[in-house]
Coordinates of C-alpha atoms and ligand atoms in Angstrom, one line a residue:
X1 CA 2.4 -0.4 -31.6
X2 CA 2.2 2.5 -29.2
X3 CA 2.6 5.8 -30.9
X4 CA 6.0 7.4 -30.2
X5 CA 6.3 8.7 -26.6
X6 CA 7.7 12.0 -25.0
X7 CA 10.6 11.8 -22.2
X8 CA 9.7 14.4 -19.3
X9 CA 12.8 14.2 -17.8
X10 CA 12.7 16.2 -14.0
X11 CA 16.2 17.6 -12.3
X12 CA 16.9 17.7 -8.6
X13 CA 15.7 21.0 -8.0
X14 CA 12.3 20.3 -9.8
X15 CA 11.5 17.7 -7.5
X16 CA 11.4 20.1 -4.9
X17 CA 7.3 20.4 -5.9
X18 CA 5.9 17.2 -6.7
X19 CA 2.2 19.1 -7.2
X20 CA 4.3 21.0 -10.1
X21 CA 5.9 17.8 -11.7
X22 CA 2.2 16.4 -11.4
X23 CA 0.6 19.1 -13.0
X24 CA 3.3 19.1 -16.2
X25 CA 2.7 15.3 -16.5
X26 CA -1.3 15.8 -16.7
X27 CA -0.9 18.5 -19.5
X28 CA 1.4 16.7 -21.1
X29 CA -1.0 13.9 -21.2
X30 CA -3.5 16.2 -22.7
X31 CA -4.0 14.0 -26.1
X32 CA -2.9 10.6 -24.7
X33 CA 0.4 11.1 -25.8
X34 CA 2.6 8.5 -23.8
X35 CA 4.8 9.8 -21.3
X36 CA 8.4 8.6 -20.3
X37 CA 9.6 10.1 -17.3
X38 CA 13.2 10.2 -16.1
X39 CA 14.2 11.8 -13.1
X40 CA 17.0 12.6 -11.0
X41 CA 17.8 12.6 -7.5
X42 CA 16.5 15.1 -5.3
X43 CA 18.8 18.1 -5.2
X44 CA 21.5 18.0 -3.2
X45 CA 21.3 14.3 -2.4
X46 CA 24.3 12.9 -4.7
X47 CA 26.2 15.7 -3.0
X48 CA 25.5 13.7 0.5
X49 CA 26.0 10.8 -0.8
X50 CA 29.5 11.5 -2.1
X51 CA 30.3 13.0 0.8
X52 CA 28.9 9.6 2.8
X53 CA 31.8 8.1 0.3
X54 CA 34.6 10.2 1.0
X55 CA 34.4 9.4 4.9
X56 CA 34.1 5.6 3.9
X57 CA 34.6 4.6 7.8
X58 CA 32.7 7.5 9.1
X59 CA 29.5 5.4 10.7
X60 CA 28.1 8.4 12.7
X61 CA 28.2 11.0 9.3
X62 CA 26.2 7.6 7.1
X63 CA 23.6 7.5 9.9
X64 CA 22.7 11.5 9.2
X65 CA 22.9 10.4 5.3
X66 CA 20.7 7.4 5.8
X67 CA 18.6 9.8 8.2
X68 CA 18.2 12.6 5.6
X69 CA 17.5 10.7 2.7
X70 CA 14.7 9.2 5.1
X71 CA 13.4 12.8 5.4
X72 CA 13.5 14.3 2.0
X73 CA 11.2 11.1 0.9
X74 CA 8.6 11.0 3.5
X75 CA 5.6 8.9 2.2
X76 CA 8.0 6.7 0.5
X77 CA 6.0 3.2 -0.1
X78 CA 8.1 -0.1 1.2
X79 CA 9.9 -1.0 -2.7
X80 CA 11.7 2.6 -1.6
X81 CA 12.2 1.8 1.8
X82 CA 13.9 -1.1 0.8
X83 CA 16.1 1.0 -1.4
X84 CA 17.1 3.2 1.8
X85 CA 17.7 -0.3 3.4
X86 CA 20.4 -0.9 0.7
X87 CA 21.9 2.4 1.1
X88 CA 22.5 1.6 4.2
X89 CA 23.8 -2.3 3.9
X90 CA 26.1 -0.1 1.4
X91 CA 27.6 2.3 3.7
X92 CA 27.8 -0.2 6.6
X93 CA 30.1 -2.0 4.2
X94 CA 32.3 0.4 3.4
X95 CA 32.8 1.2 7.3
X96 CA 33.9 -2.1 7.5
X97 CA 36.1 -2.6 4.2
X98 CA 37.3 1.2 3.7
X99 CA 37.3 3.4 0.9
X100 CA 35.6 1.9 -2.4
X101 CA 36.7 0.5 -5.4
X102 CA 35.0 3.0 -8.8
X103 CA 32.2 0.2 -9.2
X104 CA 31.2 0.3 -5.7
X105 CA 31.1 3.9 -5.7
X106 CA 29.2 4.2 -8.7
X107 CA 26.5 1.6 -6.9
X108 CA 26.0 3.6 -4.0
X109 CA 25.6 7.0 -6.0
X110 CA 23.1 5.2 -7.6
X111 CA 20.8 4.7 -4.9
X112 CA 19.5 9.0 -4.9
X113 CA 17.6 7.9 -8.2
X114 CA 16.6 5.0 -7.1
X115 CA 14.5 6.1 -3.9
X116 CA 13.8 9.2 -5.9
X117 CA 11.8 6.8 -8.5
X118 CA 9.7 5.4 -5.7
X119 CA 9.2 8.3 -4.1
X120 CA 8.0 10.2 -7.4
X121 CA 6.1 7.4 -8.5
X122 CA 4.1 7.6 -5.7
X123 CA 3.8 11.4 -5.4
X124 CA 2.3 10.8 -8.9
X125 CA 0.2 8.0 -7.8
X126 CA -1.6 10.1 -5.0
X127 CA -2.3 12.5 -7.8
X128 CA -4.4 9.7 -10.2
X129 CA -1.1 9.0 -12.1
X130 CA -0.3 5.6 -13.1
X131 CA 3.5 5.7 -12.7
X132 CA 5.8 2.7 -12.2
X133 CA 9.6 3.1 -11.2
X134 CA 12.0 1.8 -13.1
X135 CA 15.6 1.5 -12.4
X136 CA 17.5 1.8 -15.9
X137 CA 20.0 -0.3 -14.9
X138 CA 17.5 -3.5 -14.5
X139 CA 15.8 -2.0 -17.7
X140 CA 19.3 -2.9 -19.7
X141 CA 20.4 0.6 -20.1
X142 CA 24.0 -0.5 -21.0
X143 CA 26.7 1.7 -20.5
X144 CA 30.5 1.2 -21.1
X145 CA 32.5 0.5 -18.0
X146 CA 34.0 4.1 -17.0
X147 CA 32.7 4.1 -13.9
X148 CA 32.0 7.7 -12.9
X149 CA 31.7 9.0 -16.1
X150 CA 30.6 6.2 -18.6
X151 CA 28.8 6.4 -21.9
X152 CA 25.4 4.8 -23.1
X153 CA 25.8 2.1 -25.7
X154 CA 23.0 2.6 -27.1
X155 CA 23.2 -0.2 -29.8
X156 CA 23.4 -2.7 -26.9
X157 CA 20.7 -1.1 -25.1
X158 CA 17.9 -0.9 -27.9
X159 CA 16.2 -4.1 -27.7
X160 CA 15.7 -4.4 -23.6
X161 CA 15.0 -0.7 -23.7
X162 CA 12.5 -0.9 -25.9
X163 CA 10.7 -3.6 -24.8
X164 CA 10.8 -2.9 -20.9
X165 CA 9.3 0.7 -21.9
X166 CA 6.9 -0.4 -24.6
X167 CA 5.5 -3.0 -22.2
X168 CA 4.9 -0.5 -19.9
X169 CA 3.0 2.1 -22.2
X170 CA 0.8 -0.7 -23.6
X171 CA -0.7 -1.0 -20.6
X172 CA -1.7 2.8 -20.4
X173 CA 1.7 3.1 -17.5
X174 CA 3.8 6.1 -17.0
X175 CA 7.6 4.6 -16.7
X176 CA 9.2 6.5 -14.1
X177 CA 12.8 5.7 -14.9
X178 CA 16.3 6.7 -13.1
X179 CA 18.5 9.2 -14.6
X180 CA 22.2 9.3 -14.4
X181 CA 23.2 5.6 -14.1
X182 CA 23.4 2.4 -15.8
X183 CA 24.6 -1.0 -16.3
X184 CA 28.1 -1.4 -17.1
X185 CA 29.2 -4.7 -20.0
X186 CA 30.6 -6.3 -16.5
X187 CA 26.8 -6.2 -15.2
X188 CA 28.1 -3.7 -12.6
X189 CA 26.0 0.0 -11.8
X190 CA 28.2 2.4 -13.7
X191 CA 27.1 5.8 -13.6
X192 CA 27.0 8.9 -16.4
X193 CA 28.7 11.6 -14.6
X194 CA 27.6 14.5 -12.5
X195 CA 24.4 16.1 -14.1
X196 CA 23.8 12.5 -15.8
X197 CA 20.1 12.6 -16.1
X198 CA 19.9 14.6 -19.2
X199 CA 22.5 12.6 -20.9
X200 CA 20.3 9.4 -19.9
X201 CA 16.9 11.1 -21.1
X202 CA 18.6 12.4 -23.9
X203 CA 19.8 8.5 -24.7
X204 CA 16.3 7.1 -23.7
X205 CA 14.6 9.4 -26.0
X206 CA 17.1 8.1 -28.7
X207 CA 16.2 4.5 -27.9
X208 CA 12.4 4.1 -27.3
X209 CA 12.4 6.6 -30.8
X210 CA 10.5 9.7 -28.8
X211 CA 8.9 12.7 -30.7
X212 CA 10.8 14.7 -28.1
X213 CA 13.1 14.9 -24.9
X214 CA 12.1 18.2 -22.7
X215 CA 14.4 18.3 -20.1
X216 CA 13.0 20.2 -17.5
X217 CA 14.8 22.7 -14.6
X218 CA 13.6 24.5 -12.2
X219 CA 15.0 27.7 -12.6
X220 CA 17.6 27.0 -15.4
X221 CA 17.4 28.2 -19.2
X222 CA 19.9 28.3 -21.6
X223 CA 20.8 31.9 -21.8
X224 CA 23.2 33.8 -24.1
X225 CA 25.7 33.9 -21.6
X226 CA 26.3 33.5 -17.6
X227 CA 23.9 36.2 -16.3
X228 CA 26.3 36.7 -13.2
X229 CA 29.0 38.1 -15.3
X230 CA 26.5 39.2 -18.2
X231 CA 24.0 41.4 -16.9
X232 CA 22.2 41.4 -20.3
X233 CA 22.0 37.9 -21.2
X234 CA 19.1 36.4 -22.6
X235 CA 17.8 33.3 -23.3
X236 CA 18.1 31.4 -26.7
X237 CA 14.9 30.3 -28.1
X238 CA 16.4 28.0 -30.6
X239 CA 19.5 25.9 -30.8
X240 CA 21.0 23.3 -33.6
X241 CA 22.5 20.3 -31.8
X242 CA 26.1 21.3 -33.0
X243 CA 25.5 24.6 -30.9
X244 CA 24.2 23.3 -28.3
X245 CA 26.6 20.3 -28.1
X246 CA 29.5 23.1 -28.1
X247 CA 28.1 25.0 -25.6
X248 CA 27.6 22.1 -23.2
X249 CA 31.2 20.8 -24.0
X250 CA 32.4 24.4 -23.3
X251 CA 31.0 24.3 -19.9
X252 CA 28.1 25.9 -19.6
X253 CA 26.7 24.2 -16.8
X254 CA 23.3 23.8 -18.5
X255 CA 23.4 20.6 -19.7
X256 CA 25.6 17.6 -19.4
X257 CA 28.5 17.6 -22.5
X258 CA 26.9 14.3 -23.8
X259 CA 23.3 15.3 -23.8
X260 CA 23.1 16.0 -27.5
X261 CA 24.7 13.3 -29.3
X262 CA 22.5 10.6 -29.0
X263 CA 19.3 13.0 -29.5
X264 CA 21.0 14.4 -32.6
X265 CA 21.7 10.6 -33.6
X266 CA 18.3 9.9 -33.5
X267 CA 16.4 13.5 -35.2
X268 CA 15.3 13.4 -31.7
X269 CA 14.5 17.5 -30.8
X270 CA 15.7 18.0 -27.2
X271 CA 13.4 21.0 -25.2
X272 CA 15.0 22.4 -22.4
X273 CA 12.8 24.4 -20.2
X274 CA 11.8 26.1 -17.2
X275 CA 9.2 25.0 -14.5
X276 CA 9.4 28.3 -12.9
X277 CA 8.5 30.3 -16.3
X278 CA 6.9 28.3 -18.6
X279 CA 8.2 31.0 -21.2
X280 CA 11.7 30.3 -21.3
X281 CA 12.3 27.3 -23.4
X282 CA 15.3 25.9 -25.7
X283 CA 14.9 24.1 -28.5
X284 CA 17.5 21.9 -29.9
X285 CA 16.8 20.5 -33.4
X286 CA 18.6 20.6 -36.7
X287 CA 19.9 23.7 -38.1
X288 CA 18.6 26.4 -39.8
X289 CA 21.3 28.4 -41.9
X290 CA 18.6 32.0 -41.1
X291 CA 19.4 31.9 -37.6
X292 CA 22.0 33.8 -36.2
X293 CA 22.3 32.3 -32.2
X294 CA 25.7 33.4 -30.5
X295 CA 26.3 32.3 -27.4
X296 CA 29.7 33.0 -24.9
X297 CA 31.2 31.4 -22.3
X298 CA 33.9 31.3 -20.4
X299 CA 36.3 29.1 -18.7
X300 CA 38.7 29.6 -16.1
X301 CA 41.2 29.4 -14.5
X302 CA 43.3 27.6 -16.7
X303 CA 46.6 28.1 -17.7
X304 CA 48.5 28.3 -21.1
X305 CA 52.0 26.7 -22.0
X306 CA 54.0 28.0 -24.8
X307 CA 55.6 25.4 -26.9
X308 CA 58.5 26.9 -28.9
X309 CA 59.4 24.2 -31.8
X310 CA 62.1 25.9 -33.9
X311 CA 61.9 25.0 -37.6
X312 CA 58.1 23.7 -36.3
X313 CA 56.6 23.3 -39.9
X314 CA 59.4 21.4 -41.3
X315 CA 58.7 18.5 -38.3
X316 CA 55.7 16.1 -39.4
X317 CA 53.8 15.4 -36.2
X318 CA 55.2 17.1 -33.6
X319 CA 51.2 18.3 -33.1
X320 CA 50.8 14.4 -32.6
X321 CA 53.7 14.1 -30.5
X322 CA 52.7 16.6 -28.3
X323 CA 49.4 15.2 -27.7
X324 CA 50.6 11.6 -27.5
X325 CA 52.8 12.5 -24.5
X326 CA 50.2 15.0 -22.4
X327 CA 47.4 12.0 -23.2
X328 CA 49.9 9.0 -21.5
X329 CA 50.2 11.1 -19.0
X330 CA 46.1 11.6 -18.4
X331 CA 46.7 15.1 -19.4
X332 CA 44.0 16.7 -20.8
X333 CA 44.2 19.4 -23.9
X334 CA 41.6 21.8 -23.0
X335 CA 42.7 24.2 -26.1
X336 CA 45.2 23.8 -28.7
X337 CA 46.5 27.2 -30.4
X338 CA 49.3 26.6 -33.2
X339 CA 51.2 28.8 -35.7
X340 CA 54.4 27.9 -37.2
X341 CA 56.8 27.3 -34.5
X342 CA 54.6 28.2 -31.8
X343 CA 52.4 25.6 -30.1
X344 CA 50.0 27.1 -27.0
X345 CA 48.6 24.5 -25.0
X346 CA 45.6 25.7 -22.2
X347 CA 45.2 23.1 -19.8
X348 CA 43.6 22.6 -16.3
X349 CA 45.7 24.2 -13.6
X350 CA 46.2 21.0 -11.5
X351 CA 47.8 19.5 -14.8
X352 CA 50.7 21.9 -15.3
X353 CA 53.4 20.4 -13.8
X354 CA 52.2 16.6 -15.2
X355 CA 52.5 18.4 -18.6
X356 CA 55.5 19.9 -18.3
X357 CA 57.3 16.7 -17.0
X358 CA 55.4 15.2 -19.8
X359 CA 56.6 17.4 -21.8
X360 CA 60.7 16.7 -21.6
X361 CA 61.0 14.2 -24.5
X362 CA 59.6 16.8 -26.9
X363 CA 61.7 19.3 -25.4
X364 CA 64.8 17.5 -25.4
X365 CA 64.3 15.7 -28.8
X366 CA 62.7 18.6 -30.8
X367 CA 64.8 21.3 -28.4
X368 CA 62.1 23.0 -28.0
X369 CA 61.5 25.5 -25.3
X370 CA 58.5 25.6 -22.8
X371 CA 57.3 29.0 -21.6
X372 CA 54.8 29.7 -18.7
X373 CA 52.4 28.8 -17.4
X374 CA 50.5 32.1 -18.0
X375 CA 47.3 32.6 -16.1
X376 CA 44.4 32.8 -18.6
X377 CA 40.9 32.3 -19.2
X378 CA 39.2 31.2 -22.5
X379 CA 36.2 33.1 -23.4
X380 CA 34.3 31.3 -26.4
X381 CA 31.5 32.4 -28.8
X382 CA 29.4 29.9 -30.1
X383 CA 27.3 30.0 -33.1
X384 CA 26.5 28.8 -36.2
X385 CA 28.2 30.5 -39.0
X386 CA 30.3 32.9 -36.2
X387 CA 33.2 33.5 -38.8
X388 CA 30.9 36.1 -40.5
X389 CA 31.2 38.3 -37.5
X390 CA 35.0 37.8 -37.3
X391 CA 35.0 41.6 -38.3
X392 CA 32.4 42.6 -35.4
X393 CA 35.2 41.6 -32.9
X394 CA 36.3 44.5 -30.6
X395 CA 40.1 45.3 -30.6
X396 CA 39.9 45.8 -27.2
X397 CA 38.9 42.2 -26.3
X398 CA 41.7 40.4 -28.9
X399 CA 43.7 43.4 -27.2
X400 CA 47.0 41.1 -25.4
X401 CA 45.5 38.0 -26.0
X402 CA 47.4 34.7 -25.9
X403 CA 45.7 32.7 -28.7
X404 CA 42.5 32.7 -31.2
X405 CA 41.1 30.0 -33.0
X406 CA 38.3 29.7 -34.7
X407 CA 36.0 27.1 -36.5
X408 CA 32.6 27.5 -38.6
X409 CA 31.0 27.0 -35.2
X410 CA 33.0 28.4 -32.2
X411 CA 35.6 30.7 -31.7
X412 CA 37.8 31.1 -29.0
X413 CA 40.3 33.5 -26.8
X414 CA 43.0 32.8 -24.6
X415 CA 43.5 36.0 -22.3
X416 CA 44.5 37.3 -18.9
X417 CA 42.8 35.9 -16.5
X418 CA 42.1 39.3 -14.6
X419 CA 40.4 40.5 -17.8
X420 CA 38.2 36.9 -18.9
X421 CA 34.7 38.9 -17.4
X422 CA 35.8 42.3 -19.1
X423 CA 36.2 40.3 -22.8
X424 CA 33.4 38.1 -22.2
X425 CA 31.1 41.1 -21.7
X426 CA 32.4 42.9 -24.7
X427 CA 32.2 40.4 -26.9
X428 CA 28.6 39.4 -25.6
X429 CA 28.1 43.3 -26.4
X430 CA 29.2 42.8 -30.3
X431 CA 28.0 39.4 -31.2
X432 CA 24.4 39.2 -28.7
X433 CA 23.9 43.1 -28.2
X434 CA 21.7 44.6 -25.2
X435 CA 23.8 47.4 -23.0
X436 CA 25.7 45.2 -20.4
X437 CA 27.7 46.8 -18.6
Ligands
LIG501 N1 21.9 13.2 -9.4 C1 23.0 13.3 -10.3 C2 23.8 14.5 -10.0 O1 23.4 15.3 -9.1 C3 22.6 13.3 -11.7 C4 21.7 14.5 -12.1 O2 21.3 15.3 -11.3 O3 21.5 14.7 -13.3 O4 24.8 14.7 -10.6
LIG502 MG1 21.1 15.9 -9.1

């Protein structure tokens, strides 16, 4: 048996320097470790080709798609060629048939990874690098069938997974596999969601039983906060996966939400670095009760509904009635603040009026009353063992606030839009320190 590989897994932007990507594969070679590749698209390329999808009859915009993906893969040996061939067929078919069904969508977004692996493979090739692409969908990377935002099964995948990579790495190969897609249980392409390829790294790590996933960015790092708002962030050196998996679920744009779980699944530690400065670096492992990360981020716009239940304690699952409604009606709960007869519900602003119609049954049965919506943002803090510095919090920041919750691992506040960067900076003052402003 092989000894246990580690998953290189290269974003969009990354690509942009094939010499680089070379370069990190050769060190990471250093003492024959067996590598796993994954890679993305090249940046910007899923953009075009959503855009190629939205004008499904638009022949003259899918001949500059078709041309551009042409040009951002020069050298690209005939397997990719052919791949551009189908991305064409593709889009020629939709001209004809019209907008596409989710499955058919899902199969052309597919094809950026897909020339992307023969390209990269053979960028890697010219530099004495014995890669093979692999599409994960012909692999048996099995996926449920949400198209556009679908889940690895990873019991279903194991065994093909596995083999196909094991195969490859017994024969001294570098499996350079597609990110972000898979095959659905109806054999269709199904893919993982926007930002996809570390969720599928993360998930082929899990499978093929890595000694690590590094997912690696360009410029990226996972930093205490937005440095755009927070002029003195910093980057975090060392994450448990229940941080990091709240961070990515509370939207920092870092890494896909379900990057974590199946690394955490597997003791798998997850690396997330930067190609640009090799000394920024993330590591994601279990816990360690010492550490003190905090983290903050923020979300907006969104807005908040009040819920007034009169007599709300005495009514047993009105909590489960209000969700039961908003979720038949696809509305999503971003944040969920209760007291007694006071139920605050944050939700996206293109949901409000779907939640308030949704809403009516609850009102009229329970006579409950609905106030708002009230434009706020959420700023969380994320850490480990964060209710120790519920006394560090400034007034100022819980100052006309609209809801506070809080676990072991995340706390959160609902206030006035206008003031989300003002309270994100303050708290990122008390709980990360450094003088920003
Ligand atoms: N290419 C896909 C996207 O741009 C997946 C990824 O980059 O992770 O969303
Ligand atoms: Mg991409």
């Amino acid at each position: 048996m092989t000894r246990a590989p580690v998953v290189l897994k290269f974003g969009g932007a990354s690509l942009e320097d094939p010499v680089r990507v070379a370069r990190e594969i050769h060190d990471a070679q250093v003492d024959h470790t067996p590598l796993v590749v994954v890679s993305s698209a090249r940046e910007g390329i899923t953009d075009l080709l959503h855009g190629a999808v939205q004008h499904a009859r638009s022949a003259e915009l899918h001949d500059r798609v078709v041309r551009e993906v042409r040009r951002r893969h020069s050298g690209l040996p005939p397997t990719g060629e052919r791949q551009v061939d189908r991305l064409r067929r593709l889009l020629r078919e939709i001209e004809r048939a019209g907008p596409p069904a989710p499955p058919a969508v899902d199969q052309i977004l597919s094809q950026g990874e897909r020339v992307a692996v023969h390209w990269l493979s053979r960028e890697l090739a010219d530099r004495g690098l014995a890669a093979v692409p692999v599409e994960a969908d012909r692999l048996g990377l099995i996926t449920d069938n949400a198209y556009g935002a679908s889940c690895v099964l990873l019991d279903r995948s194991r065994t093909a997974v596995r083999r196909g990579i094991y195969a490859l790495l017994a024969r001294g190969r570098i499996p350079v596999v597609t990110g972000y897609f898979g095959r659905s249980l109806e054999g269709r392409v199904a893919t993982l969601g926007r930002g996809g390829s570390d969720y599928a790294a993360s998930a082929i790590g899990a499978l093929v039983g890595a000694s690590r996933v590094e997912l690696v960015k360009r410029h990226v790092a996972v930093l205490s906060a937005d440095p755009r708002l927070v002029p003195g962030a910093r980057p975090i050196p060392e994450l448990s996966y229940e941080e990091a998996e709240e961070l990515a679920q509370f939207g920092a744009r870092v890494l896909h939400p379900l990057t974590i779980e199946p690394a955490r699944a597997a003791g798998v530690t997850l690396r997330v670095r930067s190609l640009e400065d090799p000394s920024v670096a993330t590591t994601i492992a279990p816990g360690d009760p010492q550490r003190r990360n905090r983290a903050l981020t923020m979300l907006r716009p969104l807005r908040l509904l009040r819920l007034r239940v009169p007599g709300g304690r005495q009514r047993p699952g009105i909590v489960a009635e209000v969700s039961r409604h908003l979720s038949s009606a696809n509305v999503n709960i971003v944040q969920l603040y209760t007291s007694s007869a006071l139920l605050c519900l944050v939700l996206e602003p293109g949901q409000v009026l779907a939640g308030i119609r949704a809403l009516a049954p609850v009102t009229r049965e329970a006579a409950a009353m609905v106030e708002g919506p009230y434009r706020v943002a959420l700023v969380i803090a994320i850490g480990d063992g964060i209710l120790d510095d519920l006394d560090r919090l400034p007034s100022a920041a819980v100052d006309g606030a609209e809801g506070f919750s809080a676990t072991p691992r995340a706390l959160s506040l609902a206030v006035p839009e206008s003031r989300g960067p003002e309270v994100l900076r303050a708290l990122h003052r008390a709980l990360v320190g450094g003088s920003s402003k």
